[in-house]
Short mmCIF file of C-alpha atoms in Angstrom, two decimals:
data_model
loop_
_atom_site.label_atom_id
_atom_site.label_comp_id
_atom_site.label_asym_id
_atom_site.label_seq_id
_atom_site.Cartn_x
_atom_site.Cartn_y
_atom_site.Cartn_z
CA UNK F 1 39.00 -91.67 54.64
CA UNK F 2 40.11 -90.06 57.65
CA UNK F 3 38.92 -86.25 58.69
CA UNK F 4 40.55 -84.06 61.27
CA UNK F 5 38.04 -83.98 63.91
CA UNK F 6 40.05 -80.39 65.23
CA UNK F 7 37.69 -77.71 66.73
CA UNK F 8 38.19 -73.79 66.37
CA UNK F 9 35.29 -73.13 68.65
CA UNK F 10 36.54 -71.38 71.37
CA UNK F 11 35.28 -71.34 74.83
CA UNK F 12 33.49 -67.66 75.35
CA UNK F 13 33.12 -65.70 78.81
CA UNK F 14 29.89 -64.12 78.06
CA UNK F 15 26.82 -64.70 76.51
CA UNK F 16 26.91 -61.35 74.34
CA UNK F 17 29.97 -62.27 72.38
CA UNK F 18 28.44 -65.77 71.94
CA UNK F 19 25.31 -63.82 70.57
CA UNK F 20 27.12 -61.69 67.88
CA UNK F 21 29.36 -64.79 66.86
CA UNK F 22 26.18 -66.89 66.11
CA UNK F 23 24.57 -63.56 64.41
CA UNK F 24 27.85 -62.72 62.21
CA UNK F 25 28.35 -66.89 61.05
CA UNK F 26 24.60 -66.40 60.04
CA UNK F 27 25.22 -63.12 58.37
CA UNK F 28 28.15 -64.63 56.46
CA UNK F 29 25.81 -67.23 54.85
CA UNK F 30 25.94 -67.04 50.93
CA UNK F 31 22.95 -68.19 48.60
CA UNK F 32 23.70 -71.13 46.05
CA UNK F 33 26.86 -69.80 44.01
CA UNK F 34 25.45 -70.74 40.25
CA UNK F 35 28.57 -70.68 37.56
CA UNK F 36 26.21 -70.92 34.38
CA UNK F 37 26.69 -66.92 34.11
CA UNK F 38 30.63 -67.43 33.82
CA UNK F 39 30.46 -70.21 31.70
CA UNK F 40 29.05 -68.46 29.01
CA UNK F 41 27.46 -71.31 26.81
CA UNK F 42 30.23 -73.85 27.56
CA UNK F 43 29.47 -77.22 27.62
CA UNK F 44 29.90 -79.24 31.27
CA UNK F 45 29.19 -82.35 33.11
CA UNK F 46 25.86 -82.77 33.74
CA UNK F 47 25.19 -82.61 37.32
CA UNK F 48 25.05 -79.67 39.60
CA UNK F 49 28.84 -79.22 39.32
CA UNK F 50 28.60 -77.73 36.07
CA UNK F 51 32.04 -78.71 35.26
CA UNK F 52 33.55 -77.75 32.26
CA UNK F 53 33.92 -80.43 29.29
CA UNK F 54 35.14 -80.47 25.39
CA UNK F 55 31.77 -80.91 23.22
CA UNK F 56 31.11 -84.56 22.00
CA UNK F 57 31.33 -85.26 18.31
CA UNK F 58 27.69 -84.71 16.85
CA UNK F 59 26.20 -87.76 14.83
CA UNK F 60 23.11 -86.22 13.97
CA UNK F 61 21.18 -89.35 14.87
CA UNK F 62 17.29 -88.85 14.60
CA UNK F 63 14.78 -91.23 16.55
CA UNK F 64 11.44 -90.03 16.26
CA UNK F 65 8.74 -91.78 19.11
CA UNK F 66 5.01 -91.03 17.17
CA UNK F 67 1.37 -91.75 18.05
CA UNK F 68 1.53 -91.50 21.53
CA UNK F 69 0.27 -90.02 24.62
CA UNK F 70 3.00 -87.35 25.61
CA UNK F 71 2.88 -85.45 29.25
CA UNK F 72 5.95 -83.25 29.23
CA UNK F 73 5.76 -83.04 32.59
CA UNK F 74 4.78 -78.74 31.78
CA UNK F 75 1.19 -79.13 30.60
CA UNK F 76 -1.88 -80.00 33.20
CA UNK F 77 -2.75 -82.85 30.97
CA UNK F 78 -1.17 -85.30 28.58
CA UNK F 79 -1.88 -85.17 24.40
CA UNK F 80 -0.98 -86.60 21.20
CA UNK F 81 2.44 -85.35 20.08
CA UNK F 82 5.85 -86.10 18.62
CA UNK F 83 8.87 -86.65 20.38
CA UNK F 84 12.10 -86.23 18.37
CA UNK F 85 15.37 -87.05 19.81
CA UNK F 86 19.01 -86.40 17.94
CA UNK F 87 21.68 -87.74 19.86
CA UNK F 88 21.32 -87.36 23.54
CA UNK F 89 19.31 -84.23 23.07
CA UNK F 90 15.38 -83.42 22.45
CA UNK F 91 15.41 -81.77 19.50
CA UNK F 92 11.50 -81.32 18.89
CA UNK F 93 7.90 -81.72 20.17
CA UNK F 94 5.72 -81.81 17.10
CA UNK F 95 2.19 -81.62 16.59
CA UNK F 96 0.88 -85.12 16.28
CA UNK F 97 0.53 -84.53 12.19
CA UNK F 98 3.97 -83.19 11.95
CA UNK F 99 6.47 -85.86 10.11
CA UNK F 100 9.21 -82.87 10.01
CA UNK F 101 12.10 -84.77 10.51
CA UNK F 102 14.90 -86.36 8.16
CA UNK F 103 13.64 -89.57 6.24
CA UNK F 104 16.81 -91.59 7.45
CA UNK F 105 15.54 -91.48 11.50
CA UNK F 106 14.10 -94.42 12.77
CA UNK F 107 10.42 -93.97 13.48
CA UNK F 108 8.77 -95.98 16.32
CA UNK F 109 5.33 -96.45 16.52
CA UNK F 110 3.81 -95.62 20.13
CA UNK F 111 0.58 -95.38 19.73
CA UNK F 112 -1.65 -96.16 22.39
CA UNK F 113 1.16 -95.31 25.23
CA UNK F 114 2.29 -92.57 27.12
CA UNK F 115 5.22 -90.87 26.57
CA UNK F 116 6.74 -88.55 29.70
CA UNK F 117 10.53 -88.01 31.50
CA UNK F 118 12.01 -90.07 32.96
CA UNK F 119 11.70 -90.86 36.93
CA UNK F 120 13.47 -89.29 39.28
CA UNK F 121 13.86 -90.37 43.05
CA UNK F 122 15.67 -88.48 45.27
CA UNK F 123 15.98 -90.67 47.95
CA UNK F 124 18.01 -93.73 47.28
CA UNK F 125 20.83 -96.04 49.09
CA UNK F 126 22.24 -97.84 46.16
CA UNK F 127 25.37 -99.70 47.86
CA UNK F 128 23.97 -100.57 51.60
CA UNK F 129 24.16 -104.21 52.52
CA UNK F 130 20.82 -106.59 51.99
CA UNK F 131 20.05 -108.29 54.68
CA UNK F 132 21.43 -111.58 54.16
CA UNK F 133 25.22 -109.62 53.86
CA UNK F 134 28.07 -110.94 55.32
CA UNK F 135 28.99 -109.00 58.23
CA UNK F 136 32.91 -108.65 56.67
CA UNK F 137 31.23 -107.65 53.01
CA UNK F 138 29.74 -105.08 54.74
CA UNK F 139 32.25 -102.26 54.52
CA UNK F 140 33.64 -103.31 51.52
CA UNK F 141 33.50 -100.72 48.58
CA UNK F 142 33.88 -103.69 45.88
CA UNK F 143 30.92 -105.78 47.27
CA UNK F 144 28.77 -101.99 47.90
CA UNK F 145 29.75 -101.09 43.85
CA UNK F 146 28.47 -104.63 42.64
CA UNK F 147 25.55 -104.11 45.17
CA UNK F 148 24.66 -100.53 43.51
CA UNK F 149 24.90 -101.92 39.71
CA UNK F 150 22.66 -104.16 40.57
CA UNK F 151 20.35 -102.10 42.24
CA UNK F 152 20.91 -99.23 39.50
CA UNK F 153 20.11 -102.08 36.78
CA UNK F 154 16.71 -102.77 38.64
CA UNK F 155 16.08 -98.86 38.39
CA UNK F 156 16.37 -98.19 34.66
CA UNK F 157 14.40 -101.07 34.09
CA UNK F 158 11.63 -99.74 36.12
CA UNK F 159 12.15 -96.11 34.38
CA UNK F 160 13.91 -94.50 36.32
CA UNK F 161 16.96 -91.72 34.51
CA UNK F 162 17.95 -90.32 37.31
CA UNK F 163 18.75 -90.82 41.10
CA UNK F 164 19.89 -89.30 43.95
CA UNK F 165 22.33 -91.49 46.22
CA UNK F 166 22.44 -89.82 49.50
CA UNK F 167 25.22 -92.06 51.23
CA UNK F 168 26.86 -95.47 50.68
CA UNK F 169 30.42 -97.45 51.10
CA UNK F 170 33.58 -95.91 50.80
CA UNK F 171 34.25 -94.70 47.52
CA UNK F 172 31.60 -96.57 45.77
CA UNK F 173 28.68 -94.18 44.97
CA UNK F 174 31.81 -91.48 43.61
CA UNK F 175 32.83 -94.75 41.25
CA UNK F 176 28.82 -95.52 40.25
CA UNK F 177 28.16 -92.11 39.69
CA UNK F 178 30.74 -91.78 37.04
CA UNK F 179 30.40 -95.13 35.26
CA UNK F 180 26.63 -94.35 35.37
CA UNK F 181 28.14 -90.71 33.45
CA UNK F 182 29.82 -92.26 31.42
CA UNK F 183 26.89 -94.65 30.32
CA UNK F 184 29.26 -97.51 31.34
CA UNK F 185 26.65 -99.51 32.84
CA UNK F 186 22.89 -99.29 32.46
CA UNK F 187 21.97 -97.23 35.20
CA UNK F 188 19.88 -94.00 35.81
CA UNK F 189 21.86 -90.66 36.59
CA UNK F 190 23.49 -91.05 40.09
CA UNK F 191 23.78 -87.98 41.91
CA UNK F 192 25.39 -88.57 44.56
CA UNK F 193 26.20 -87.36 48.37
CA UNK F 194 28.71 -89.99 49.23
CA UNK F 195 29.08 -89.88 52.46
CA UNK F 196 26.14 -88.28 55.46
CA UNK F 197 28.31 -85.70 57.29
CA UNK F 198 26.87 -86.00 60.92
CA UNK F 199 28.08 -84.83 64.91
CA UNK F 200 29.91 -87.67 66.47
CA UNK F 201 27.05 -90.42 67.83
CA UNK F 202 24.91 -88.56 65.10
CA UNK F 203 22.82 -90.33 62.68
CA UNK F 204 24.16 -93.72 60.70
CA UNK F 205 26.91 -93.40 63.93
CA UNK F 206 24.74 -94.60 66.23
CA UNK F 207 25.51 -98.11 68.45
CA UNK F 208 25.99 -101.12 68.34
CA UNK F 209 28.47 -100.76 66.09
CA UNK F 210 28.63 -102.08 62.86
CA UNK F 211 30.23 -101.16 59.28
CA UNK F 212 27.08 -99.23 58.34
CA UNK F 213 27.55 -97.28 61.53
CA UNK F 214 30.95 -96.14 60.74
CA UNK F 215 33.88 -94.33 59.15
CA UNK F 216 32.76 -96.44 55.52
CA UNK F 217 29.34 -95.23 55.42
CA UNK F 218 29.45 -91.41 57.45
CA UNK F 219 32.00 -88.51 58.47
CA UNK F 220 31.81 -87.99 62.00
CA UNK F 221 33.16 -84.61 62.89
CA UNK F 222 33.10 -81.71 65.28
CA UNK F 223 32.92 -77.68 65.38
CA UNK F 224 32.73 -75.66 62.51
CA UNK F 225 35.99 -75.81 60.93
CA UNK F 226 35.65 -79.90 61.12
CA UNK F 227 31.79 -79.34 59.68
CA UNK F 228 33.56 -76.96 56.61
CA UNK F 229 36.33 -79.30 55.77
CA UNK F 230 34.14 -82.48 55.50
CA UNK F 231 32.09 -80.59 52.92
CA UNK F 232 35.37 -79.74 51.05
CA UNK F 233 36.44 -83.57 51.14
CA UNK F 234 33.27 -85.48 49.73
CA UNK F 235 33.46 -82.23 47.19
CA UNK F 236 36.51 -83.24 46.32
CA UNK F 237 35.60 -86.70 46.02
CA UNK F 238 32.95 -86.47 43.59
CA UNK F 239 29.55 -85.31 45.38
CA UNK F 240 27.30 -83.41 43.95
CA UNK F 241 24.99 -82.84 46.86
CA UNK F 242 25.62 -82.50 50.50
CA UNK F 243 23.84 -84.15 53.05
CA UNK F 244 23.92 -83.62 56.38
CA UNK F 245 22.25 -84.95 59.73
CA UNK F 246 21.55 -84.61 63.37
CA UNK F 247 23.38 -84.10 65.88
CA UNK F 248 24.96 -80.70 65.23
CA UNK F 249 25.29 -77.31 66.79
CA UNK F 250 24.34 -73.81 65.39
CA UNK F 251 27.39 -73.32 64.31
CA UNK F 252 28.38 -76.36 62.54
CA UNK F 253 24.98 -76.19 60.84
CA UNK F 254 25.41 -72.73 59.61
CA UNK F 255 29.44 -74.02 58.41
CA UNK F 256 28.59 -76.71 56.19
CA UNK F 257 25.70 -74.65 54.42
CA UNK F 258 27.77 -71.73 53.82
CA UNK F 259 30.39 -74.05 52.62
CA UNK F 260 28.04 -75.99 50.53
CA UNK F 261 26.65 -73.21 48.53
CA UNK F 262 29.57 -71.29 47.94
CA UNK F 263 30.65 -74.86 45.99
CA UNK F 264 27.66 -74.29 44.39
CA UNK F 265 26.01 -77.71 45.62
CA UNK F 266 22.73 -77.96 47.46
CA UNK F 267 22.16 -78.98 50.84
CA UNK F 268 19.63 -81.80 52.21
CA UNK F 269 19.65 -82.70 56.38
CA UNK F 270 17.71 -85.97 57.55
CA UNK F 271 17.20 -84.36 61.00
CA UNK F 272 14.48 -84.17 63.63
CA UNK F 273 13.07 -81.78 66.06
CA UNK F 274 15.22 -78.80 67.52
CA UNK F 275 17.89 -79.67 64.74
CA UNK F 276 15.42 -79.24 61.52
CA UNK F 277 14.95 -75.47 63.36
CA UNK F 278 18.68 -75.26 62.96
CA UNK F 279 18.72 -76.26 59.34
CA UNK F 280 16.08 -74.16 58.05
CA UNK F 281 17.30 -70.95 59.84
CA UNK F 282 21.08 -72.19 58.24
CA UNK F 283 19.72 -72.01 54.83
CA UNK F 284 19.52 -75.55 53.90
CA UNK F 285 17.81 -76.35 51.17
CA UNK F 286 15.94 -79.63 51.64
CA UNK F 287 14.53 -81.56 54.93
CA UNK F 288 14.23 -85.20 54.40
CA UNK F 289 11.63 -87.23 55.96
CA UNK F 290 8.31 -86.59 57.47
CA UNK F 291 10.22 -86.67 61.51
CA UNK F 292 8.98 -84.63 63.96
CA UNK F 293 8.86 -80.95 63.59
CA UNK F 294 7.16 -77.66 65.29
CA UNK F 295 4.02 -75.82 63.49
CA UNK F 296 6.73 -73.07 64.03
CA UNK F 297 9.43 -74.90 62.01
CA UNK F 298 6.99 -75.29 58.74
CA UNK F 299 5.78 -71.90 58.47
CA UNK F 300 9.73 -71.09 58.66
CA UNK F 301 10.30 -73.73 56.16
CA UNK F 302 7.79 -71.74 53.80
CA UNK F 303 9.26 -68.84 54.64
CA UNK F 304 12.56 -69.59 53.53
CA UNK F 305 11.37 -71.80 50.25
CA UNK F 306 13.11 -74.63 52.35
CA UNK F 307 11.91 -78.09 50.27
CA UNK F 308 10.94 -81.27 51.59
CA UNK F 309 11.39 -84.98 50.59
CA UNK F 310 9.15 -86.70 52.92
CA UNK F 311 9.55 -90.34 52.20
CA UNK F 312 6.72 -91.45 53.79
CA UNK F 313 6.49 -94.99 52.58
CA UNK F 314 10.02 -95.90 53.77
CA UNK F 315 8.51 -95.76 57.30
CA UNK F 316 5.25 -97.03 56.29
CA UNK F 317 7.45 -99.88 55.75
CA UNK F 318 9.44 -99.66 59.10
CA UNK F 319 5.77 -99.65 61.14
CA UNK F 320 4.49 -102.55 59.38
CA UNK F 321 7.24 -104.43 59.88
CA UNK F 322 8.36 -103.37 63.85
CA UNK F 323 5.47 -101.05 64.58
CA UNK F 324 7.83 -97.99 65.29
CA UNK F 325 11.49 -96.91 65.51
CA UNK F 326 13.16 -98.81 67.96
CA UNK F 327 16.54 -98.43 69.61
CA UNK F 328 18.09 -95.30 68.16
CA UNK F 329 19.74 -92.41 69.89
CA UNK F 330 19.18 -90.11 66.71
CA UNK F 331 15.42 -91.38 66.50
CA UNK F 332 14.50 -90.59 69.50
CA UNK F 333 10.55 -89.50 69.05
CA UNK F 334 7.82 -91.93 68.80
CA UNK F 335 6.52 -92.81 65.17
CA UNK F 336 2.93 -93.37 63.73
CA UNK F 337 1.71 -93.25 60.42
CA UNK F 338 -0.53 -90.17 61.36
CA UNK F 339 2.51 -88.79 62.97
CA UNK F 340 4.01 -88.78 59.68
CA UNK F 341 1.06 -87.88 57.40
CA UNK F 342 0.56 -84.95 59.03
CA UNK F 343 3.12 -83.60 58.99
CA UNK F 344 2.94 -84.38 55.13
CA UNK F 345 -0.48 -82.56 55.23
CA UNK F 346 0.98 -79.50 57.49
CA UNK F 347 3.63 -78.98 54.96
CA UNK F 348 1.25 -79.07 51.94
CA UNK F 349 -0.63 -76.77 53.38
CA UNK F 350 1.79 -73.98 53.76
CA UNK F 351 2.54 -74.43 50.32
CA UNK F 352 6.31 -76.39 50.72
CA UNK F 353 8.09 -77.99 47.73
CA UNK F 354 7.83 -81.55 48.13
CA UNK F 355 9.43 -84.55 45.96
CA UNK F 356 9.52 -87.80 46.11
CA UNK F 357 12.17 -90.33 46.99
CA UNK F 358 11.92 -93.95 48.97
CA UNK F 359 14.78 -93.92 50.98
CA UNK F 360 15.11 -97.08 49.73
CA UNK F 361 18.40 -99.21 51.74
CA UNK F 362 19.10 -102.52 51.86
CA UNK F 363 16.20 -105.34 51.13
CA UNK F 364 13.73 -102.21 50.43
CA UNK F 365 15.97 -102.07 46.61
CA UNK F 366 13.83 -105.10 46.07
CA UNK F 367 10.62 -103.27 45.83
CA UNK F 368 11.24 -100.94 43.15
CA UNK F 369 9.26 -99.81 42.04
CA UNK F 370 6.59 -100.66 44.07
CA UNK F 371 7.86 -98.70 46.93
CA UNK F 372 7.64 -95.50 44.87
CA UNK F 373 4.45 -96.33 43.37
CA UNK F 374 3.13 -96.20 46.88
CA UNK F 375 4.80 -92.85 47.86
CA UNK F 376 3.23 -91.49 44.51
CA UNK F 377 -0.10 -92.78 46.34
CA UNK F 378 0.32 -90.79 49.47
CA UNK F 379 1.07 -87.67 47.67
CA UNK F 380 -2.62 -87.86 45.98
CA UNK F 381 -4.20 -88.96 49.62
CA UNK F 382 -2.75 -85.97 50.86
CA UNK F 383 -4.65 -83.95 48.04
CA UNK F 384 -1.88 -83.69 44.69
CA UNK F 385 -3.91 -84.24 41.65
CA UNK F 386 -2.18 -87.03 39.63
CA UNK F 387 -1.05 -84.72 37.28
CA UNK F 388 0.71 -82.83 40.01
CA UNK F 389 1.93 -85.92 41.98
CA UNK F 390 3.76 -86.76 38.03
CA UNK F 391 5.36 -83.76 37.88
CA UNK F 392 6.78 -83.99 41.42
CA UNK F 393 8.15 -87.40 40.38
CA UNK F 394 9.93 -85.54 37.36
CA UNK F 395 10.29 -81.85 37.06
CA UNK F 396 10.19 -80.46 40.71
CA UNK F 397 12.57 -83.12 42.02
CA UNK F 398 14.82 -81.93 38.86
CA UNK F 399 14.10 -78.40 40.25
CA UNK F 400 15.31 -79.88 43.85
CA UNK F 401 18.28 -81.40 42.37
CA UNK F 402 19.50 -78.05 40.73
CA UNK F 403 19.20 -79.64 37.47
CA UNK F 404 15.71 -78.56 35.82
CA UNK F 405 17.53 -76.62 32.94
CA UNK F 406 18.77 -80.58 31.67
CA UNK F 407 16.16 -83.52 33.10
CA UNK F 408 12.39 -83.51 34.29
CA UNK F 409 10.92 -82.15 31.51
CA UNK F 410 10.11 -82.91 27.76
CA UNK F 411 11.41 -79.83 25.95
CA UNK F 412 13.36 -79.03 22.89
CA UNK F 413 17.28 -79.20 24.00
CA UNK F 414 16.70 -80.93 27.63
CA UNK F 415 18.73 -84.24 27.53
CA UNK F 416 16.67 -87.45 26.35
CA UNK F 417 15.73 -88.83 29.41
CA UNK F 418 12.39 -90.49 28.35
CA UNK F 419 10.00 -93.23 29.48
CA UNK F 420 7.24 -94.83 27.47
CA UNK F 421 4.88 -97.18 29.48
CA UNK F 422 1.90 -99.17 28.24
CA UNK F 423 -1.10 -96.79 29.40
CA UNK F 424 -2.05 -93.79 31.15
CA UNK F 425 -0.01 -92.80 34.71
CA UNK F 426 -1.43 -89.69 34.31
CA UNK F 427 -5.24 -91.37 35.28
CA UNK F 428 -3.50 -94.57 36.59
CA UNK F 429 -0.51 -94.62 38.73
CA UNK F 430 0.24 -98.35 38.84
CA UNK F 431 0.33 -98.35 34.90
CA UNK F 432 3.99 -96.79 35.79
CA UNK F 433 4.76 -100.32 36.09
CA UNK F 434 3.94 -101.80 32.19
CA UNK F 435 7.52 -99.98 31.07
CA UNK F 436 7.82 -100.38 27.21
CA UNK F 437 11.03 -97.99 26.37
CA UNK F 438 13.47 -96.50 28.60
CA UNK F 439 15.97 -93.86 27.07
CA UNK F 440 18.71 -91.98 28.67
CA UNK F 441 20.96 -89.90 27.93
CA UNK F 442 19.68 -91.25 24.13
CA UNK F 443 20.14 -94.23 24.68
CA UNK F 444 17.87 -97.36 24.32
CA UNK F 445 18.36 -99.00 27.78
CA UNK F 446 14.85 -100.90 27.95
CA UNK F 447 12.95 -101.75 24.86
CA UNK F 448 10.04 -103.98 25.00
CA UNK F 449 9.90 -104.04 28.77
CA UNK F 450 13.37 -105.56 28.74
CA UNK F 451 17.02 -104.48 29.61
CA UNK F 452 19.33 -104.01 26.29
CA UNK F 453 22.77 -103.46 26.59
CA UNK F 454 24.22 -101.79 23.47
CA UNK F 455 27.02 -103.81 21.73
CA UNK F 456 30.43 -102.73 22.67
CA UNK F 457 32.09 -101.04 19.69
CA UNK F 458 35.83 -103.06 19.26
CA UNK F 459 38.20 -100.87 18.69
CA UNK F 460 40.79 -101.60 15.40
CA UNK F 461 44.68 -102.80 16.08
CA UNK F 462 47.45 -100.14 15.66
CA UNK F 463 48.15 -102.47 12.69
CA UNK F 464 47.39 -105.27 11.08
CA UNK F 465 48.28 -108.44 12.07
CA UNK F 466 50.66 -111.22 12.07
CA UNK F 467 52.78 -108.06 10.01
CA UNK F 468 54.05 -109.29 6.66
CA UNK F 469 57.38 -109.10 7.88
CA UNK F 470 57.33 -111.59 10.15
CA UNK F 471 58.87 -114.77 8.60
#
């Protein structure tokens, strides 16, 4: 993938006219352009793209879940209730006496379980290299997409629907997102970034060089036309979020924001310092990570609704294993696990959207879940109820992901996206790990605690065969 690295900045003779340029590029910004008002009821794709699609054929099949525990993820609190499910869609919530649904849907018995949406992390790294990785494997797109179904495989399993990729190899995530659309493989929803658009030495650029610190894995680019056009290209390539991260300038910031939204795709920067100041007074929509930032910079973040993702395990797991963040030119700041809770606790405070990803890359895929267990657990040390800390695994990061009218939720017409475990998350957090059923999309991709892959469907010969005729 190549990207003209061109700048249109010109050089300017006084600091006046430099002034009014920054103040008319930030003027020019547009909020999120949303296209459910022109689509009128149309069916599309679902992911933030909202692109149009011909309606599936209904079938009209009914499963009904009954006798369980269900926390919609809307309610404080969880109670017995009724799930019904036709097709891919919810169709009803019933009163746990209710049996109003047709006699010919399969009825399974849940009783004694808890039945709530789906995960949702929205901080994942599906096709980076483990460890042990051949240093030539490492830019390859093939060995990154077998790497990612892998990884997506160990997701569902764990009860996870959806995902949010936030860079990989080459055109891998683009290819896992789809299949994972197209319920090709078992796999959560894969919403996906593609590449991290970043200032040239900027984040995931840094040296030595490697394959993850290059052209397969980022988009190094410079001024604001450069900034605008790499937006347009992963676009075009299949993201459905933007991401972003340090270094930049004002300008380019302020660029890829305004292009972002005007695509109608949100905007997410893992950036530190002077450069989260830049993104918040941009527009963007998210901050990842719990890095370094000004009193000043939260209360702006409130300000401007700007969410968070603070990932705090991910660097939990960094100081426990090299007791800080070592040899980086785009981390340069030095890291504690105070550091980084308070500025968990700061944000909290001033009343910030947060939800929760891992940032999990590389070897850290083999922890799932327990990696996101543990960020569930720092969201309730820093004072979420566990009902809260739930619903910020499911429904706010579907708000974050521009997708809350579909996933997050268990509502009448939201897709089936649905996870029964053996107990009560909602007073326990590590019974998130005794998965009995995971649906999505309607389908049955964990039953029992195990991984079922539906039987492919052969399709019939033209005509039948040897023909008659043949002698």
């Amino acid at each position: 993938m190549s990207f003209s690295t061109k700048s249109s900045i010109r050089f300017l003779t006084t600091s006046a006219v430099a002034l009014a340029m920054l103040m008319s590029a930030a003027h020019a910004q547009v909020s999120l352009q949303d296209r459910r008002p022109v689509l009128k009821g149309i069916e599309t794709v679902d992911d933030p793209r909202r692109i149009p699609r011909k309606p599936a054929a209904k079938k009209s099949k009914i499963t009904v879940l009954r006798g369980g525990r269900v926390f919609d993820a809307v309610s404080a609190a969880a109670r017995s209730a009724t799930v019904v499910i036709e097709d891919n869609h919810i169709r009803a919530i019933l009163p746990a006496s209710s049996t109003d649904w047709p006699t010919e849907a399969r009825v399974i018995d849940v009783t004694g379980e808890t039945v709530m949406p789906g995960l949702i992390d929205m901080h994942v790294h599906l096709t980076y290299p483990d460890s042990d990785a051949n240093i030539d494997e490492q830019g390859s797109a093939v060995d990154g997409a077998m790497r990612g179904t892998r990884n997506l495989r160990w997701l569902i399993e764990s009860g996870f629907t959806s995902v949010r990729d936030l860079n990989g190899v080459g055109e891998a995530p683009y290819v896992l997102a789809q299949w994972s659309a197209d319920n090709a493989i078992p796999a959560p929803r894969v919403f996906t970034a593609g590449h991290i658009i970043t200032g040239t030495g900027g984040h995931a650029t840094e040296r030595p060089l490697t394959p993850t610190h290059g052209h397969d894995y980022a988009i190094e680019v410079n001024g604001a036309d450069a900034w605008r056009g790499a937006v347009r290209q992963v676009f075009k390539d299949g993201a459905s979020v933007i991401k972003i991260a340090s270094h930049f300038a004002p300008d380019e910031v302020e660029a890829a924001v305004d292009e972002a939204h005007r695509l109608g795709l949100k905007v997410t920067c893992d950036c530190e310092g002077i450069y989260t100041e830049m993104a918040v007074k941009a527009g963007i929509d998210m901050i990842e990570h719990p890095l370094p930032r000004t009193d000043a910079t939260i209360t702006l973040m409130a300000k401007n609704h700007t969410a968070s993702v603070p990932t705090l395990q991910v660097y939990q797991n960094v100081i426990d294993r090299n007791g800080g963040f070592y040899g980086s030119t785009s981390r340069r700041f030095a890291m504690t696990s105070q550091d980084d809770f308070d500025v968990f606790k700061k944000m909290k405070a001033a009343g910030i959207a947060m939800g929760v990803g891992t940032d999990t890359i590389g070897d850290a895929n083999k922890m799932i879940p327990n990696v996101y267990i543990a960020e569930l657990k720092w969201f309730v040390k820093g004072g979420y109820s566990l009902a809260d800390t739930l619903k910020a695994a499911t429904i706010v990061n579907a708000r974050l992901l521009d997708m809350d009218d579909k996933i997050g939720s268990l509502e009448a017409g939201k897709l089936a996206d649905i996870l029964v475990v053996r107990g009560n998350p909602d007073q326990s957090l590590d019974d998130l790990q005794k998965v009995d059923l995971v649906i999505k999309d309607g389908i049955f991709y964990v039953e029992n605690g195990q991984l079922v892959t539906p039987r492919h469907v052969a399709q019939p010969l033209l005509k039948p065969s040897p023909p008659e005729t043949t002698k």
